[in-house]
Amino acid sequence: MAQMTMIQAITDALRCELRDDENVLVFGEDVGVNGGVFRATDGLQKEFGEDRVFDTPLAESGIGGLAIGLSLTGFRPVPEIQFFGFVYEVMDSISGQLARMSYRSGGVYNAPVTIRSPFGGGVHTPEMHSDSLEGLMAQQPGLKVVIPSTPYDAKGLLISSIRDNDPVIFLEHLKLYRSFREEVPEESYTIPLGKADVKREGSDLTIIAYGLMVHESLKAAEELEKEGHSVEVIDLRTIQPLDIETIIASVEKTNRAIVVQEAQKQAGIAANVVAEITERAILSLEAPVLRVAAPDTVYPFPQAEGVWLPTHKDVYETAKKVLTF
Amino acid sequence: MAENKKFDPQALVEEIESKFELFQILNEEGEIVNEAEMPELSNEELVELMTRMVYTRVLDQRSISLNRQGRLGFYAPTAGQEASQIASHFALEKQDWILPGYRDVPQIIWHGLPLAKAFLFSRGHFAGNQAPEGVNVLSPQIIIGAQYIQAAGVALGLKKRKADAVAVTYTGDGGSSQGDFYEGITFAGAQKSPAIFFIQNNQFAISTPRSVQSVGKTLAQKGIAAGIPSVYVDGMDPLAVYKVTKDARERAVAGEGPTLIETLCYRYGPHTMAGDDPTRYRTTDTDNEWVAKDPLVRFRKFLEAKGLWDEAKEEAVIERAKEEIKEAIKEADKAPKQKVSELINNMHRGDLPYNLKEQLEIYLEKESK
């Protein structure tokens, strides 16, 4: 075991997979000798060579096409999109092509591609760096979408994503890269995709969250605990497909739930979680399932992040509404 | 001392454009006009190339007719482009990968896709897209330009595998305006990958003439932007298309990188059979001018002069094509109707996610009734 930040755990997962599978290729803008703009690929080119870890021209769409073509010749590409706000440039390669590879070829071809990309607010990035666009990905049949919130989860989920024989979008929250350390095993391990994690057990209310909002929810849960409320916090970890079993089991126990996301209310995936709960557990509900989400505006100018991004205070307030409904 | 000359960017463009001369071997009369570039093809190969071009012309005529009868679905006519499509394919090897556009069904058929599958593609049945093992083709790409960036990826994969093979892809004149067109050739150039990029300039993107796409004198010159060799070739001349493709392939497998080839050609039919009416945007005069350049006419003359071709041979190919097309349509008719459960099962290589597992059960139940 070693104390690792999330970014170190990600590098470690890439190292494990580059070592264990000669078909794994890591590429993108500045991921080679530079080691990535956040050092996620630090030292990997030196260790595994330019044939395995390499820089590309500055063109996201071309990177997507490269990944598709390499997967057709038997490789297991792990491309990086420098910031997920740039996904619009590569939407066709992801949603129009990669996601459909198995289906359109009737199962003849598949696309074992893992697209890594950072996103998320709270660090005053310039425009189009922090937008939460996971909702777009979650709507595309053929894709799995993974968002870790801890170093331990990040490593196990990334290894599972790379080994998955279908395309996976692996989104890394910028604010979580170095915000805390955690014990992470040095050897390879996997965490199943599509499996949520109960980060805190409770009996009065279920808070369902992902990404940075997991930590805001845990903070809120502590405050609520002080007031005598027992709160369960579920970290979705994979937002598509959802872990229905864990979500419903928790709601059936607590009878009250809220869903917390950093994305705007009209975006993200909170509405989907609410719909699933409504369809499957309405008779268990003592109160409506409410959402914590950002306002439906464009992502804020950096100086406005403080008033715009959802925080533990918003989680606390919404939880109170549901608890006192 | 360097001459103190004022830099004239327009003069530079004109100078570069003047270097792109139309490469031709066989003229409209079927005469060799460029003996030095004559490709090495045996008599049997020459006859086989003509056979495939005639067959493909029949396939186009029959496909249009079957489409009108409602026995085919989506169809993009190919008549006029036989030299561009078939002669370029003729220069490839079995191990090469083809990433076709929506009009490039003939190339993947000659590469090994059974005719019945090509018809199922047209109708919209997943079995049409299931390429047999060892047939290195993707199904026709509908998103114009996507095949270009993917070809750069396949080519890099082949290079990394040290395969003696190339990735070949085709787009049209309109497609050369897409971002993915430039990104594809740029990536393959930067990575020195074994790719051959074709622009089949058939002069129209649906109704939009080539002149509206770009002010450039040729489309081949766009390769300059990627720093890769580019050729402007008579796309109605099978020998010229074959030769430039063969050369590009040799360069590619020798590790010298990609080539961009513009084939100047013409489609005699509409853009697709989905209601396009070429009389709205094309004149009979232009059509006739290009009918005179027909690749079949000039290659027929060339082969007849060599005593390699006659009417009886051509008739035999036509009959064989018609017979095989009839058989293939029958076989396509036999394909079982698609079920939602099959579409669900084709979605993932790994386990189905929960939502599809649930939906699979629902549809299996429906289908069992």
XYZ file of C-alpha atoms in Angstrom:
694
model
C 0.000 0.000 0.000
C 1.048 3.540 -0.622
C -0.438 6.953 0.046
C -1.512 8.318 -3.317
C -3.362 11.305 -4.694
C -5.975 10.555 -7.348
C -3.636 11.654 -10.122
C -0.920 9.314 -8.839
C -3.416 6.473 -8.680
C -4.371 7.175 -12.303
C -0.730 7.161 -13.418
C -0.262 3.945 -11.485
C -3.237 2.301 -13.210
C -1.868 3.333 -16.623
C 1.541 1.945 -15.669
C 0.018 -1.379 -14.578
C -1.916 -1.761 -17.828
C 0.972 -0.657 -20.088
C 3.087 -3.268 -18.304
C 0.537 -6.094 -18.382
C -0.891 -5.684 -21.896
C 1.358 -4.861 -24.831
C -1.671 -3.700 -26.827
C -2.333 -0.771 -24.495
C -1.388 2.555 -26.111
C -1.521 5.936 -24.390
C -1.670 9.039 -26.602
C -2.971 12.579 -26.789
C -1.829 16.178 -26.676
C 1.318 16.541 -24.505
C 1.007 13.156 -22.799
C 4.448 11.972 -23.945
C 7.695 13.594 -22.873
C 5.772 16.280 -20.996
C 3.893 13.669 -18.973
C 0.536 15.379 -19.488
C -0.657 18.846 -18.519
C -1.580 17.431 -15.080
C 1.270 14.866 -14.942
C -1.206 11.990 -15.293
C 1.153 10.250 -17.725
C 4.355 11.362 -15.993
C 7.295 9.050 -16.669
C 5.281 6.608 -18.785
C 6.935 7.404 -22.105
C 10.359 7.053 -20.508
C 9.403 3.678 -19.069
C 7.526 2.205 -22.040
C 8.897 4.072 -25.063
C 7.532 6.358 -27.754
C 5.845 3.479 -29.500
C 3.468 2.981 -26.540
C 3.070 6.494 -25.137
C 3.066 9.289 -27.691
C 1.998 12.816 -28.521
C -0.397 13.620 -31.339
C -1.152 16.671 -33.466
C -3.542 19.132 -31.817
C -6.842 17.823 -33.143
C -9.349 16.030 -30.926
C -11.317 14.611 -33.827
C -8.164 13.111 -35.308
C -7.323 11.613 -31.909
C -10.729 9.930 -31.864
C -10.229 8.563 -35.371
C -6.765 7.368 -34.426
C -8.208 5.444 -31.476
C -10.864 3.820 -33.662
C -8.373 2.799 -36.322
C -5.872 1.466 -33.789
C -8.584 -0.595 -32.105
C -9.444 -2.149 -35.486
C -5.880 -3.427 -35.733
C -6.062 -5.085 -32.316
C -4.732 -2.355 -30.035
C -6.303 -1.184 -26.773
C -6.115 2.595 -27.062
C -6.256 4.909 -24.044
C -6.419 8.369 -25.649
C -6.662 11.577 -23.648
C -8.818 14.614 -24.406
C -6.979 17.433 -22.644
C -10.151 18.988 -21.194
C -13.601 17.541 -21.617
C -14.973 20.887 -22.807
C -13.130 20.049 -26.022
C -15.260 16.930 -26.529
C -17.441 18.788 -29.009
C -14.579 18.516 -31.508
C -14.659 14.731 -31.198
C -18.356 14.059 -30.651
C -18.690 12.168 -33.919
C -15.756 9.867 -33.219
C -17.156 9.103 -29.763
C -20.934 9.069 -30.155
C -21.229 8.652 -33.913
C -18.541 6.015 -34.344
C -16.902 4.382 -31.300
C -20.136 3.800 -29.438
C -21.689 2.149 -32.500
C -18.765 -0.006 -33.604
C -20.007 -3.320 -32.257
C -23.638 -2.697 -33.216
C -23.064 -1.443 -36.748
C -20.736 -4.319 -37.587
C -23.129 -6.861 -36.091
C -20.518 -7.738 -33.483
C -17.687 -8.297 -35.980
C -15.656 -5.349 -34.665
C -15.496 -3.870 -31.192
C -13.813 -0.822 -29.756
C -11.869 -1.456 -26.536
C -11.086 2.243 -26.147
C -10.878 4.199 -22.881
C -11.056 7.959 -23.301
C -9.577 9.772 -20.316
C -10.444 13.390 -19.787
C -10.382 15.916 -16.937
C -13.332 18.175 -16.104
C -14.885 19.868 -13.124
C -14.959 23.202 -11.354
C -13.536 24.971 -8.355
C -10.047 25.685 -9.659
C -10.714 28.859 -11.700
C -9.897 27.419 -15.109
C -10.461 29.442 -18.288
C -13.518 28.946 -20.496
C -14.597 25.435 -21.592
C -12.267 23.564 -19.216
C -14.553 22.702 -16.319
C -17.944 22.030 -17.903
C -19.715 18.871 -16.748
C -20.742 17.194 -20.000
C -21.148 13.624 -18.760
C -24.873 13.865 -19.461
C -24.169 14.005 -23.209
C -22.118 10.838 -23.021
C -24.641 9.032 -20.813
C -27.305 9.504 -23.495
C -25.365 7.632 -26.164
C -26.129 3.915 -26.395
C -22.903 1.922 -26.556
C -20.890 3.992 -24.081
C -20.069 3.417 -20.443
C -19.278 6.510 -18.387
C -17.109 6.323 -15.273
C -16.410 9.135 -12.769
C -14.246 8.261 -9.752
C -14.120 10.379 -6.609
C -11.231 8.784 -4.681
C -7.673 7.593 -5.471
C -8.597 3.987 -4.633
C -11.650 4.002 -6.904
C -9.773 5.815 -9.674
C -7.115 3.111 -9.969
C -9.457 0.113 -9.819
C -12.009 1.684 -12.135
C -9.416 2.801 -14.684
C -7.920 -0.690 -14.864
C -11.425 -2.126 -15.366
C -12.176 0.501 -18.013
C -9.032 -0.281 -19.981
C -9.744 -4.025 -19.817
C -13.363 -3.530 -20.877
C -13.906 -4.574 -24.491
C -16.339 -1.736 -25.142
C -15.695 2.018 -25.206
C -15.513 3.744 -21.819
C -15.456 7.468 -21.067
C -13.342 7.997 -17.930
C -13.842 11.477 -16.488
C -11.393 12.841 -13.916
C -12.434 15.757 -11.702
C -9.784 18.465 -11.684
C -10.376 19.454 -8.075
C -9.956 15.872 -6.907
C -6.605 15.288 -8.655
C -4.510 16.365 -5.647
C -7.019 17.347 -2.966
C -6.256 14.398 -0.668
C -4.261 11.198 -0.325
C -5.504 7.717 0.336
C -4.109 4.213 0.769
C -3.919 2.577 -2.658
C -2.565 -0.951 -3.247
C 0.520 -1.000 -5.433
C -0.532 -4.100 -7.334
C -3.267 -4.295 -9.989
C -6.864 -4.570 -8.851
C -10.203 -3.922 -10.461
C -13.513 -2.417 -9.422
C -16.468 -3.567 -11.510
C -17.985 -0.958 -13.847
C -21.638 -0.229 -13.215
C -21.228 -0.775 -9.482
C -21.909 2.022 -6.997
C -20.260 2.300 -3.586
C -21.914 3.151 -0.283
C -19.453 5.678 1.104
C -21.413 6.131 4.309
C -24.233 4.072 5.745
C -27.409 5.575 7.148
C -31.118 4.948 7.624
C -33.054 8.260 7.266
C -32.007 9.617 3.875
C -30.101 8.493 0.777
C -27.840 10.996 -0.934
C -26.799 9.857 -4.395
C -23.817 11.682 -5.869
C -20.753 11.367 -8.105
C -17.487 13.190 -8.716
C -16.650 16.125 -6.438
C -20.224 16.138 -5.148
C -19.554 12.902 -3.263
C -17.291 14.850 -0.903
C -19.748 17.731 -0.574
C -22.430 15.160 0.243
C -20.258 13.492 2.876
C -19.684 16.912 4.472
C -23.398 17.603 4.498
C -24.076 14.150 5.930
C -21.802 14.930 8.869
C -23.666 18.138 9.640
C -26.985 16.317 9.366
C -25.698 13.601 11.662
C -25.041 16.241 14.301
C -28.735 17.068 14.107
C -29.681 13.445 14.591
C -30.264 12.398 10.971
C -28.703 9.150 9.816
C -27.621 9.687 6.201
C -26.491 7.170 3.584
C -24.191 8.462 0.829
C -23.957 6.515 -2.415
C -21.145 7.268 -4.832
C -22.389 6.130 -8.253
C -18.822 5.745 -9.630
C -20.313 4.662 -12.986
C -23.052 7.000 -14.197
C -23.952 4.869 -17.215
C -25.050 2.159 -16.648
C -26.440 2.992 -13.208
C -26.216 0.535 -10.317
C -29.975 0.229 -9.926
C -29.738 -2.487 -7.291
C -27.695 -0.421 -4.829
C -29.759 2.729 -5.424
C -33.127 1.021 -4.958
C -32.024 -1.069 -1.955
C -30.922 2.111 -0.214
C -34.088 4.054 -1.055
C -36.246 1.158 0.132
C -34.374 1.314 3.440
C -34.328 5.093 3.984
C -37.542 6.043 2.122
C -36.098 9.436 1.229
C -33.532 10.444 -1.379
C -31.812 13.335 -3.084
C -29.526 13.297 -6.110
C -26.528 15.618 -6.194
C -24.626 16.712 -9.282
C -22.297 19.554 -10.224
C -23.797 19.850 -13.712
C -26.650 22.208 -14.515
C -30.099 20.956 -13.580
C -31.067 20.425 -17.236
C -27.815 18.473 -17.789
C -25.975 15.720 -15.924
C -27.759 12.496 -15.065
C -29.707 13.328 -11.894
C -33.040 13.322 -13.765
C -32.363 9.778 -14.883
C -31.707 8.620 -11.312
C -34.931 10.293 -10.138
C -36.887 8.600 -12.930
C -35.484 5.176 -12.091
C -36.380 5.599 -8.408
C -39.864 6.790 -9.330
C -40.425 3.817 -11.614
C -39.092 1.232 -9.197
C -39.631 2.395 -5.628
C -42.388 5.006 -5.521
C -44.243 3.087 -2.837
C -41.216 3.348 -0.555
C -40.987 7.121 -0.834
C -42.050 9.376 2.059
C -41.107 12.490 0.072
C -40.333 13.474 -3.520
C -36.778 12.861 -4.728
C -35.166 16.306 -5.026
C -32.103 17.307 -6.974
C -29.092 19.450 -6.128
C -27.639 20.875 -9.326
C -26.104 24.029 -10.771
C -28.219 26.800 -12.307
C -29.187 26.332 -15.967
C -26.709 28.879 -17.261
C -23.467 28.486 -19.161
C -20.596 27.410 -16.866
C -19.599 30.483 -14.777
C -16.791 32.929 -15.386
C -14.011 31.845 -12.995
C -14.711 34.530 -10.374
C -18.341 33.424 -10.125
C -17.620 29.759 -9.391
C -18.029 30.361 -5.646
C -21.650 31.478 -5.960
C -22.586 29.121 -8.796
C -21.199 25.663 -8.042
C -23.291 23.458 -5.735
C -21.686 22.895 -2.309
C -22.346 20.941 0.887
C -24.590 23.824 1.998
C -26.916 23.212 -0.936
C -26.858 19.498 -0.208
C -27.682 20.216 3.444
C -30.601 22.496 2.567
C -32.112 20.105 0.044
C -31.665 17.190 2.439
C -33.504 19.166 5.128
C -36.395 19.852 2.751
C -36.761 16.158 2.058
C -36.335 15.146 5.713
C -39.024 17.624 6.820
C -41.368 17.178 3.862
C 23.504 37.334 -52.584
C 19.829 36.473 -52.609
C 17.764 38.422 -55.045
C 15.782 41.138 -53.327
C 12.309 40.122 -54.541
C 8.944 41.145 -53.173
C 7.083 38.132 -51.796
C 3.974 37.469 -53.858
C 1.722 34.929 -52.117
C -0.733 34.737 -55.038
C 2.116 33.940 -57.437
C 3.230 31.193 -55.073
C -0.251 29.631 -55.111
C -0.273 29.732 -58.902
C 3.193 28.243 -59.077
C 2.205 25.352 -56.817
C -1.052 24.778 -58.694
C 0.772 24.675 -62.025
C 2.710 21.631 -60.789
C -0.474 19.579 -60.475
C -0.944 18.322 -64.007
C -3.536 15.719 -64.819
C -1.824 12.338 -64.920
C -3.081 10.216 -67.791
C -1.939 7.048 -69.541
C -4.904 6.139 -71.711
C -6.721 8.809 -73.697
C -10.398 8.804 -74.668
C -9.595 6.887 -77.846
C -7.941 4.107 -75.907
C -4.455 5.128 -76.984
C -1.440 5.041 -74.693
C -0.263 8.620 -74.302
C 2.299 8.011 -71.578
C 4.245 4.879 -72.435
C 6.872 5.515 -69.742
C 4.296 5.240 -66.969
C 2.552 2.160 -68.353
C 1.942 -0.190 -65.397
C 3.146 -3.760 -65.537
C -0.033 -5.765 -65.986
C -0.287 -9.161 -67.650
C -2.893 -9.786 -70.346
C -4.912 -11.802 -67.838
C -4.827 -8.948 -65.353
C -5.894 -6.445 -68.000
C -8.839 -8.678 -68.907
C -9.724 -9.179 -65.249
C -9.713 -5.408 -64.667
C -12.071 -4.901 -67.624
C -14.240 -7.762 -66.408
C -14.622 -6.139 -62.995
C -15.405 -2.735 -64.482
C -18.078 -4.155 -66.798
C -19.500 -6.207 -63.935
C -19.636 -3.109 -61.730
C -21.463 -1.150 -64.462
C -24.047 -3.920 -64.645
C -24.264 -3.965 -60.851
C -25.046 -0.243 -60.937
C -27.741 -0.629 -63.618
C -29.343 -3.539 -61.786
C -29.095 -1.824 -58.389
C -30.891 1.263 -59.710
C -33.579 -0.936 -61.162
C -33.928 -3.060 -58.023
C -34.116 0.125 -55.974
C -36.954 1.396 -58.178
C -38.781 -1.881 -57.656
C -38.376 -1.433 -53.911
C -36.124 -4.476 -53.663
C -33.158 -2.371 -52.522
C -33.012 0.582 -50.120
C -30.283 3.219 -49.890
C -28.233 3.255 -53.067
C -25.600 5.705 -54.337
C -25.001 5.206 -58.088
C -21.468 4.420 -59.257
C -21.643 4.467 -63.099
C -18.779 6.525 -64.484
C -16.507 5.899 -61.523
C -15.409 2.369 -62.465
C -11.816 3.337 -63.231
C -11.587 5.378 -60.062
C -13.102 2.684 -57.842
C -12.179 -0.606 -59.465
C -8.738 0.151 -60.876
C -7.653 1.660 -57.557
C -8.877 -1.435 -55.750
C -7.117 -3.619 -58.302
C -3.756 -2.293 -57.056
C -4.426 -3.485 -53.490
C -3.565 -6.710 -51.723
C -5.837 -8.939 -49.672
C -4.232 -7.821 -46.400
C -4.957 -4.138 -47.063
C -7.771 -2.405 -45.171
C -10.516 -0.491 -46.946
C -12.496 2.286 -45.243
C -15.142 3.087 -47.843
C -17.557 5.978 -48.097
C -21.234 5.387 -48.851
C -20.642 5.269 -52.625
C -17.743 2.815 -52.352
C -19.618 -0.472 -52.112
C -17.946 -1.926 -55.252
C -14.469 -1.775 -53.716
C -15.477 -3.776 -50.640
C -17.322 -6.299 -52.805
C -14.193 -6.939 -54.864
C -12.231 -7.099 -51.605
C -14.373 -10.020 -50.434
C -17.742 -8.791 -49.150
C -20.394 -11.155 -50.565
C -22.836 -9.457 -52.941
C -25.810 -10.566 -50.857
C -24.343 -8.708 -47.885
C -23.899 -5.570 -49.971
C -27.602 -5.771 -50.796
C -28.467 -6.262 -47.125
C -26.434 -3.130 -46.326
C -28.580 -1.273 -48.851
C -31.783 -2.583 -47.322
C -30.677 -1.873 -43.751
C -29.951 -5.234 -42.184
C -27.094 -5.753 -39.736
C -26.003 -8.961 -41.468
C -24.952 -6.788 -44.413
C -22.339 -5.170 -42.184
C -20.914 -8.431 -40.855
C -17.779 -8.676 -42.964
C -16.490 -12.256 -43.217
C -13.371 -12.993 -41.203
C -10.213 -11.950 -43.001
C -12.039 -9.473 -45.249
C -10.499 -6.226 -44.046
C -13.272 -3.776 -44.769
C -15.500 -1.506 -42.759
C -19.068 -0.963 -43.843
C -19.718 2.150 -45.946
C -19.249 5.282 -43.860
C -22.157 7.701 -43.861
C -20.452 10.523 -41.934
C -18.416 12.231 -44.623
C -14.802 12.564 -43.486
C -14.933 10.117 -40.558
C -13.375 7.392 -42.693
C -10.327 9.656 -43.219
C -9.334 10.024 -39.558
C -10.079 6.353 -38.967
C -7.872 5.403 -41.904
C -5.010 7.307 -40.265
C -5.573 5.129 -37.187
C -5.741 1.850 -39.091
C -2.585 2.813 -40.981
C -0.736 3.623 -37.748
C -1.891 0.269 -36.376
C -0.549 -1.537 -39.449
C 2.724 0.336 -39.106
C 3.028 -0.626 -35.430
C 2.233 -4.243 -36.328
C 4.907 -4.058 -39.052
C 2.299 -5.437 -41.430
C 2.976 -5.434 -45.155
C -0.305 -3.630 -45.688
C -1.920 -0.242 -46.190
C -5.146 1.486 -45.169
C -7.114 2.866 -48.124
C -9.997 5.281 -47.886
C -12.218 7.220 -50.247
C -14.162 10.443 -50.074
C -15.692 12.761 -52.660
C -14.955 16.317 -53.794
C -17.395 17.708 -51.231
C -15.811 15.590 -48.513
C -12.476 17.319 -49.025
C -13.991 20.391 -47.336
C -14.482 18.572 -44.044
C -12.233 19.066 -41.023
C -11.778 15.328 -40.675
C -10.403 15.256 -44.223
C -7.555 17.572 -43.221
C -7.034 15.933 -39.832
C -6.848 12.496 -41.432
C -4.140 13.399 -43.932
C -2.310 15.519 -41.330
C -2.153 12.683 -38.793
C -1.048 10.097 -41.358
C 1.569 12.539 -42.633
C 2.910 13.400 -39.175
C 3.026 9.716 -38.220
C 4.333 8.586 -41.622
C 1.637 5.950 -41.738
C 0.919 3.640 -44.685
C -2.334 5.211 -45.894
C -3.739 6.011 -49.316
C -6.370 8.740 -49.359
C -8.627 9.080 -52.393
C -10.709 12.064 -53.368
C -13.064 10.875 -56.069
C -13.860 14.212 -57.594
C -17.057 13.437 -59.477
C -17.642 17.186 -59.742
C -20.783 17.395 -57.656
C -21.621 17.043 -53.975
C -25.322 16.378 -54.437
C -26.183 19.606 -56.312
C -23.182 21.657 -55.273
C -20.538 21.913 -57.986
C -16.886 21.356 -57.238
C -16.175 25.091 -57.755
C -18.278 25.972 -54.694
C -16.171 23.685 -52.465
C -12.825 25.363 -52.993
C -11.131 28.029 -55.068
C -8.110 25.721 -55.454
C -7.373 24.583 -58.980
C -7.114 20.978 -57.846
C -8.176 19.140 -54.716
C -4.970 17.097 -54.821
C -3.015 20.216 -53.843
C -4.646 20.017 -50.406
C -2.048 17.337 -49.664
C 0.549 20.117 -49.603
C -1.038 21.314 -46.337
C -0.179 17.942 -44.798
C 3.227 17.811 -46.481
C 2.418 14.561 -48.244
C 2.805 13.505 -51.894
C -0.350 14.220 -53.857
C -1.451 13.200 -57.314
C -4.081 14.583 -59.666
C -5.125 11.782 -61.948
C -7.578 11.168 -64.782
C -10.201 9.206 -62.874
C -11.772 7.931 -66.109
C -8.482 6.218 -67.036
C -8.106 2.772 -65.408
C -4.404 2.444 -66.189
C -3.526 5.834 -64.716
C -5.556 5.197 -61.540
C -4.026 1.743 -61.168
C -0.513 3.101 -61.633
C -0.737 5.915 -59.097
C -2.367 3.604 -56.535
C 0.296 0.944 -57.046
C 3.031 3.557 -56.615
C 1.363 4.964 -53.487
C 1.070 1.481 -52.032
C 4.741 0.768 -52.683
C 5.785 3.983 -50.991
C 3.500 3.273 -48.060
C 4.692 -0.267 -47.339
C 8.275 0.907 -47.758
C 7.665 3.201 -44.779
C 7.580 6.421 -46.766
C 4.150 7.529 -45.593
C 0.758 8.350 -47.111
C -0.356 9.691 -50.480
C -3.369 11.770 -51.469
C -4.882 10.914 -54.855
C -7.547 13.012 -56.567
C -9.326 11.094 -59.309
C -11.132 13.420 -61.710
C -14.272 11.545 -62.703
C -18.027 11.864 -63.124
C -21.122 10.094 -61.908
C -23.638 9.589 -64.666
C -26.521 8.952 -62.285
C -28.071 10.935 -59.449
C -26.370 11.464 -56.061
C -28.502 8.740 -54.489
C -31.764 7.043 -55.383
C -33.558 8.940 -52.608
C -35.199 11.487 -54.882
C -32.191 13.405 -56.189
C -32.832 14.907 -59.640
C -29.598 15.830 -61.459
C -31.465 17.746 -64.193
C -31.916 20.509 -61.610
C -28.181 21.166 -61.478
C -26.546 19.479 -64.476
C -26.899 20.017 -68.228
C -27.168 17.297 -70.859
C -24.176 18.882 -72.583
C -21.979 18.279 -69.547
C -23.321 14.759 -69.174
C -22.539 14.019 -72.819
C -19.068 15.488 -72.533
C -18.315 13.012 -69.737
C -20.040 10.086 -71.403
C -17.411 10.522 -74.134
C -14.761 9.987 -71.459
C -16.349 6.751 -70.218
C -13.669 4.489 -68.712
C -15.297 1.397 -70.218
C -15.231 2.856 -73.738
C -11.584 3.748 -73.744
C -10.427 0.569 -71.990
C -12.544 -1.535 -74.330
C -10.892 0.132 -77.331
C -7.472 -0.412 -75.802
C -8.078 -4.103 -75.134
C -9.756 -4.715 -78.481
C -6.768 -3.249 -80.266
C -4.605 -5.728 -78.386
C -6.968 -8.564 -79.300
C -7.812 -9.169 -75.646
C -11.488 -8.237 -75.674
C -14.540 -8.627 -77.901
C -18.296 -8.373 -77.774
C -18.750 -12.025 -76.856
C -16.478 -11.662 -73.842
C -18.303 -8.565 -72.690
C -21.669 -10.248 -73.181
C -20.516 -13.198 -71.087
C -19.509 -10.888 -68.229
C -22.848 -9.083 -68.416
C -24.762 -12.352 -68.302
C -22.679 -13.657 -65.414
C -23.176 -10.424 -63.484
C -26.939 -10.482 -64.008
C -27.111 -14.116 -62.923
C -25.019 -13.548 -59.781
C -27.006 -10.444 -58.883
C -30.231 -12.419 -59.184
C -28.833 -15.124 -56.935
C -27.536 -12.597 -54.409
C -30.910 -10.850 -54.177
C -32.543 -14.216 -53.565
C -30.030 -14.920 -50.846
C -30.632 -11.501 -49.300
C -34.370 -12.245 -49.331
C -33.671 -15.308 -47.225
C -32.038 -13.315 -44.417
C -34.188 -13.671 -41.300
C -36.002 -10.540 -40.187
C -34.099 -8.592 -37.545
C -35.225 -8.842 -33.953
C -34.777 -6.237 -31.241
C -33.123 -8.929 -29.101
C -30.423 -9.322 -31.764
C -29.885 -5.563 -31.951
C -29.512 -5.511 -28.161
C -27.064 -8.391 -28.199
C -24.924 -6.662 -30.824
C -24.456 -3.553 -28.652
C -21.607 -4.739 -26.448
C -18.784 -7.197 -26.664
C -18.757 -7.594 -22.884
C -21.711 -8.121 -20.535
C -24.872 -6.169 -21.223
C -25.481 -3.241 -18.861
C -28.537 -3.522 -16.573
C -30.826 -1.464 -18.792
C -30.189 -3.649 -21.828
C -30.451 -6.825 -19.754
C -33.921 -5.727 -18.655
C -34.946 -4.708 -22.160
C -33.586 -7.950 -23.606
C -35.910 -9.931 -21.364
C -38.889 -7.789 -22.327
C -38.218 -8.235 -26.054
C -37.409 -11.942 -25.820
C -40.790 -12.337 -24.168
C -42.496 -10.341 -26.957
C -40.642 -12.277 -29.635
C -41.606 -15.636 -28.140
C -45.292 -14.931 -28.777
